[in-house]
Amino acid sequence: GAVVSQHPSWVICKSGTSVKIECRSLDFQATTMFWYRQFPKQSLMLMATSNEGSKATYEQGVEKDKFLINHASLTLSTLTVTSAHPEDSSFYICSAGGGTGIYQPQHFGDGTRLSIL
Amino acid sequence: AQSVTQLGSHVSVSEGALVLLRCNYSSSVPPYLFWYVQYPNQGLQLLLKYTSAATLVKGINGFEAEFKKSETSFHLTKPSAHMSDAAEYFCAVSGGNNFNKFYFGSGTKLNVKP
């Protein structure tokens, strides 16, 4: 079946560095992908919609300059956490769906756990 | 705008007992509704979804949910709990200008006692 792959699954880095997370659709093309953030023991919050070939659409309250999203191809979206700080530590999950209908069954990646020291 | 409310952040049942996880939604347009399960340090697995067809939806692992418009509810049930059902469950809604953008409830952690 359709699979969405996220990489890395776990990353630990120092405060002030930038971290890139990849989300790939392995056997389908995705014109849109979605990025979510999950704080410990909390729900998933939609951060942004990643649009292939155009700018991402961010949810209210999400800093565009902090969370850079690039969707350069139909199978890859990247989320870069710039100048990361401990408060950016979280679990980040992407989703993608194939097809062209208004509803595309979403497949979620396994998530990336980001820890900023 | 869409939102979901999950009543009960923790639910505990005995093995073999009925599982009932509650979800109420708010939507200004006909919604699509979903239940996902998440095991520790893993992503989300779709249990079932309602996309405006049959109101009683059957999913994987013996779970089912019923869409009740009059009650704006989409509760998840399973007749007999298994130890392997212990996990966190999320209800989600989509709709409006984008059926692929989900808004999740706060989650319910299911504990199954032997």
PDB file of C-alpha atoms in Angstrom, chain B:
ATOM      1  CA  ALA B   1     -14.219  26.061  11.070  1.00  0.00           C
ATOM      2  CA  GLN B   2     -13.900  22.502  12.272  1.00  0.00           C
ATOM      3  CA  SER B   3     -13.002  21.099  15.652  1.00  0.00           C
ATOM      4  CA  VAL B   4     -13.412  17.941  17.672  1.00  0.00           C
ATOM      5  CA  THR B   5     -13.759  17.291  21.361  1.00  0.00           C
ATOM      6  CA  GLN B   6     -12.790  14.013  22.914  1.00  0.00           C
ATOM      7  CA  LEU B   7     -14.317  13.443  26.306  1.00  0.00           C
ATOM      8  CA  GLY B   8     -12.031  11.629  28.683  1.00  0.00           C
ATOM      9  CA  SER B   9      -8.298  11.890  28.306  1.00  0.00           C
ATOM     10  CA  HIS B  10      -7.919   8.460  29.919  1.00  0.00           C
ATOM     11  CA  VAL B  11     -10.210   5.462  29.660  1.00  0.00           C
ATOM     12  CA  SER B  12      -9.574   2.188  31.428  1.00  0.00           C
ATOM     13  CA  VAL B  13     -11.383  -1.055  30.639  1.00  0.00           C
ATOM     14  CA  SER B  14     -10.914  -4.696  31.480  1.00  0.00           C
ATOM     15  CA  GLU B  15      -9.869  -7.142  28.817  1.00  0.00           C
ATOM     16  CA  GLY B  16     -13.003  -8.429  27.096  1.00  0.00           C
ATOM     17  CA  ALA B  17     -15.094  -5.419  28.083  1.00  0.00           C
ATOM     18  CA  LEU B  18     -16.726  -2.910  25.764  1.00  0.00           C
ATOM     19  CA  VAL B  19     -14.588  -0.035  24.569  1.00  0.00           C
ATOM     20  CA  LEU B  20     -16.320   3.326  24.087  1.00  0.00           C
ATOM     21  CA  LEU B  21     -14.300   6.402  23.179  1.00  0.00           C
ATOM     22  CA  ARG B  22     -16.264   9.593  22.704  1.00  0.00           C
ATOM     23  CA  CYS B  23     -15.849  12.207  20.019  1.00  0.00           C
ATOM     24  CA  ASN B  24     -18.032  15.197  19.284  1.00  0.00           C
ATOM     25  CA  TYR B  25     -17.397  17.459  16.367  1.00  0.00           C
ATOM     26  CA  SER B  26     -18.168  20.970  15.335  1.00  0.00           C
ATOM     27  CA  SER B  27     -18.303  21.852  11.678  1.00  0.00           C
ATOM     28  CA  SER B  28     -20.008  24.477   9.592  1.00  0.00           C
ATOM     29  CA  VAL B  29     -20.009  22.124   6.615  1.00  0.00           C
ATOM     30  CA  PRO B  30     -20.656  18.386   6.241  1.00  0.00           C
ATOM     31  CA  PRO B  31     -17.581  16.862   7.814  1.00  0.00           C
ATOM     32  CA  TYR B  32     -15.357  13.951   7.125  1.00  0.00           C
ATOM     33  CA  LEU B  33     -14.461  12.202  10.380  1.00  0.00           C
ATOM     34  CA  PHE B  34     -11.628   9.883  11.288  1.00  0.00           C
ATOM     35  CA  TRP B  35     -10.286   7.789  14.115  1.00  0.00           C
ATOM     36  CA  TYR B  36      -6.572   7.160  14.361  1.00  0.00           C
ATOM     37  CA  VAL B  37      -4.537   5.093  16.799  1.00  0.00           C
ATOM     38  CA  GLN B  38      -1.030   5.946  17.928  1.00  0.00           C
ATOM     39  CA  TYR B  39       1.345   3.611  19.713  1.00  0.00           C
ATOM     40  CA  PRO B  40       4.243   5.096  21.706  1.00  0.00           C
ATOM     41  CA  ASN B  41       6.842   6.844  19.573  1.00  0.00           C
ATOM     42  CA  GLN B  42       5.050   5.914  16.382  1.00  0.00           C
ATOM     43  CA  GLY B  43       2.995   7.683  13.772  1.00  0.00           C
ATOM     44  CA  LEU B  44      -0.720   7.422  13.228  1.00  0.00           C
ATOM     45  CA  GLN B  45      -2.633   4.458  11.934  1.00  0.00           C
ATOM     46  CA  LEU B  46      -6.079   4.932  10.445  1.00  0.00           C
ATOM     47  CA  LEU B  47      -8.755   2.890  12.171  1.00  0.00           C
ATOM     48  CA  LEU B  48     -11.749   4.059  10.192  1.00  0.00           C
ATOM     49  CA  LYS B  49     -13.257   7.032   8.442  1.00  0.00           C
ATOM     50  CA  TYR B  50     -16.617   8.553   7.623  1.00  0.00           C
ATOM     51  CA  THR B  51     -16.790  10.322   4.275  1.00  0.00           C
ATOM     52  CA  SER B  52     -20.528  10.912   3.862  1.00  0.00           C
ATOM     53  CA  ALA B  53     -21.521   7.380   2.918  1.00  0.00           C
ATOM     54  CA  ALA B  54     -22.844   4.838   5.431  1.00  0.00           C
ATOM     55  CA  THR B  55     -23.231   6.309   8.902  1.00  0.00           C
ATOM     56  CA  LEU B  56     -22.048   3.128  10.620  1.00  0.00           C
ATOM     57  CA  VAL B  57     -18.448   2.653   9.721  1.00  0.00           C
ATOM     58  CA  LYS B  58     -16.461  -0.490  10.374  1.00  0.00           C
ATOM     59  CA  GLY B  59     -12.729  -0.294  10.693  1.00  0.00           C
ATOM     60  CA  ILE B  60      -9.755  -2.452  11.404  1.00  0.00           C
ATOM     61  CA  ASN B  61      -9.169  -4.549  14.512  1.00  0.00           C
ATOM     62  CA  GLY B  62     -12.890  -4.846  15.258  1.00  0.00           C
ATOM     63  CA  PHE B  63     -13.511  -1.147  15.797  1.00  0.00           C
ATOM     64  CA  GLU B  64     -16.525   0.697  14.499  1.00  0.00           C
ATOM     65  CA  ALA B  65     -18.021   4.157  14.794  1.00  0.00           C
ATOM     66  CA  GLU B  66     -21.371   5.695  14.063  1.00  0.00           C
ATOM     67  CA  PHE B  67     -21.877   9.146  12.634  1.00  0.00           C
ATOM     68  CA  LYS B  68     -24.821  10.819  14.343  1.00  0.00           C
ATOM     69  CA  LYS B  69     -25.550  14.180  12.855  1.00  0.00           C
ATOM     70  CA  SER B  70     -28.248  15.042  15.375  1.00  0.00           C
ATOM     71  CA  GLU B  71     -25.787  14.536  18.203  1.00  0.00           C
ATOM     72  CA  THR B  72     -22.726  15.786  16.275  1.00  0.00           C
ATOM     73  CA  SER B  73     -20.967  12.669  17.484  1.00  0.00           C
ATOM     74  CA  PHE B  74     -18.684   9.999  16.093  1.00  0.00           C
ATOM     75  CA  HIS B  75     -17.993   7.681  19.007  1.00  0.00           C
ATOM     76  CA  LEU B  76     -15.623   4.751  18.609  1.00  0.00           C
ATOM     77  CA  THR B  77     -16.589   1.333  19.944  1.00  0.00           C
ATOM     78  CA  LYS B  78     -15.267  -2.171  20.129  1.00  0.00           C
ATOM     79  CA  PRO B  79     -17.303  -4.984  21.691  1.00  0.00           C
ATOM     80  CA  SER B  80     -14.420  -6.721  23.421  1.00  0.00           C
ATOM     81  CA  ALA B  81     -11.149  -5.070  24.390  1.00  0.00           C
ATOM     82  CA  HIS B  82      -7.852  -6.788  23.833  1.00  0.00           C
ATOM     83  CA  MET B  83      -4.593  -6.020  25.585  1.00  0.00           C
ATOM     84  CA  SER B  84      -3.120  -4.938  22.265  1.00  0.00           C
ATOM     85  CA  ASP B  85      -5.730  -2.167  22.015  1.00  0.00           C
ATOM     86  CA  ALA B  86      -3.914  -0.169  24.679  1.00  0.00           C
ATOM     87  CA  ALA B  87      -2.788   2.986  22.887  1.00  0.00           C
ATOM     88  CA  GLU B  88      -3.746   6.597  22.294  1.00  0.00           C
ATOM     89  CA  TYR B  89      -6.722   7.287  20.072  1.00  0.00           C
ATOM     90  CA  PHE B  90      -7.355  10.466  18.162  1.00  0.00           C
ATOM     91  CA  CYS B  91     -10.533  11.662  16.529  1.00  0.00           C
ATOM     92  CA  ALA B  92     -10.110  14.080  13.629  1.00  0.00           C
ATOM     93  CA  VAL B  93     -12.325  16.143  11.380  1.00  0.00           C
ATOM     94  CA  SER B  94     -11.783  17.620   7.968  1.00  0.00           C
ATOM     95  CA  GLY B  95     -13.948  19.531   5.558  1.00  0.00           C
ATOM     96  CA  GLY B  96     -14.653  22.997   4.346  1.00  0.00           C
ATOM     97  CA  ASN B  97     -12.113  24.220   1.860  1.00  0.00           C
ATOM     98  CA  ASN B  98      -9.821  21.255   2.293  1.00  0.00           C
ATOM     99  CA  PHE B  99     -10.838  17.698   3.084  1.00  0.00           C
ATOM    100  CA  ASN B 100      -7.242  16.646   3.484  1.00  0.00           C
ATOM    101  CA  LYS B 101      -6.388  19.045   6.300  1.00  0.00           C
ATOM    102  CA  PHE B 102      -7.158  17.487   9.653  1.00  0.00           C
ATOM    103  CA  TYR B 103      -8.035  18.957  12.994  1.00  0.00           C
ATOM    104  CA  PHE B 104      -7.426  16.517  15.790  1.00  0.00           C
ATOM    105  CA  GLY B 105      -9.008  16.070  19.160  1.00  0.00           C
ATOM    106  CA  SER B 106      -6.912  16.031  22.299  1.00  0.00           C
ATOM    107  CA  GLY B 107      -6.684  12.258  22.321  1.00  0.00           C
ATOM    108  CA  THR B 108      -7.839   9.493  24.645  1.00  0.00           C
ATOM    109  CA  LYS B 109      -5.411   7.088  26.176  1.00  0.00           C
ATOM    110  CA  LEU B 110      -6.931   3.633  26.447  1.00  0.00           C
ATOM    111  CA  ASN B 111      -5.676   1.327  29.160  1.00  0.00           C
ATOM    112  CA  VAL B 112      -6.695  -2.318  29.086  1.00  0.00           C
ATOM    113  CA  LYS B 113      -6.476  -4.227  32.344  1.00  0.00           C
ATOM    114  CA  PRO B 114      -5.919  -7.973  32.374  1.00  0.00           C
TER     115      PRO B 114
END
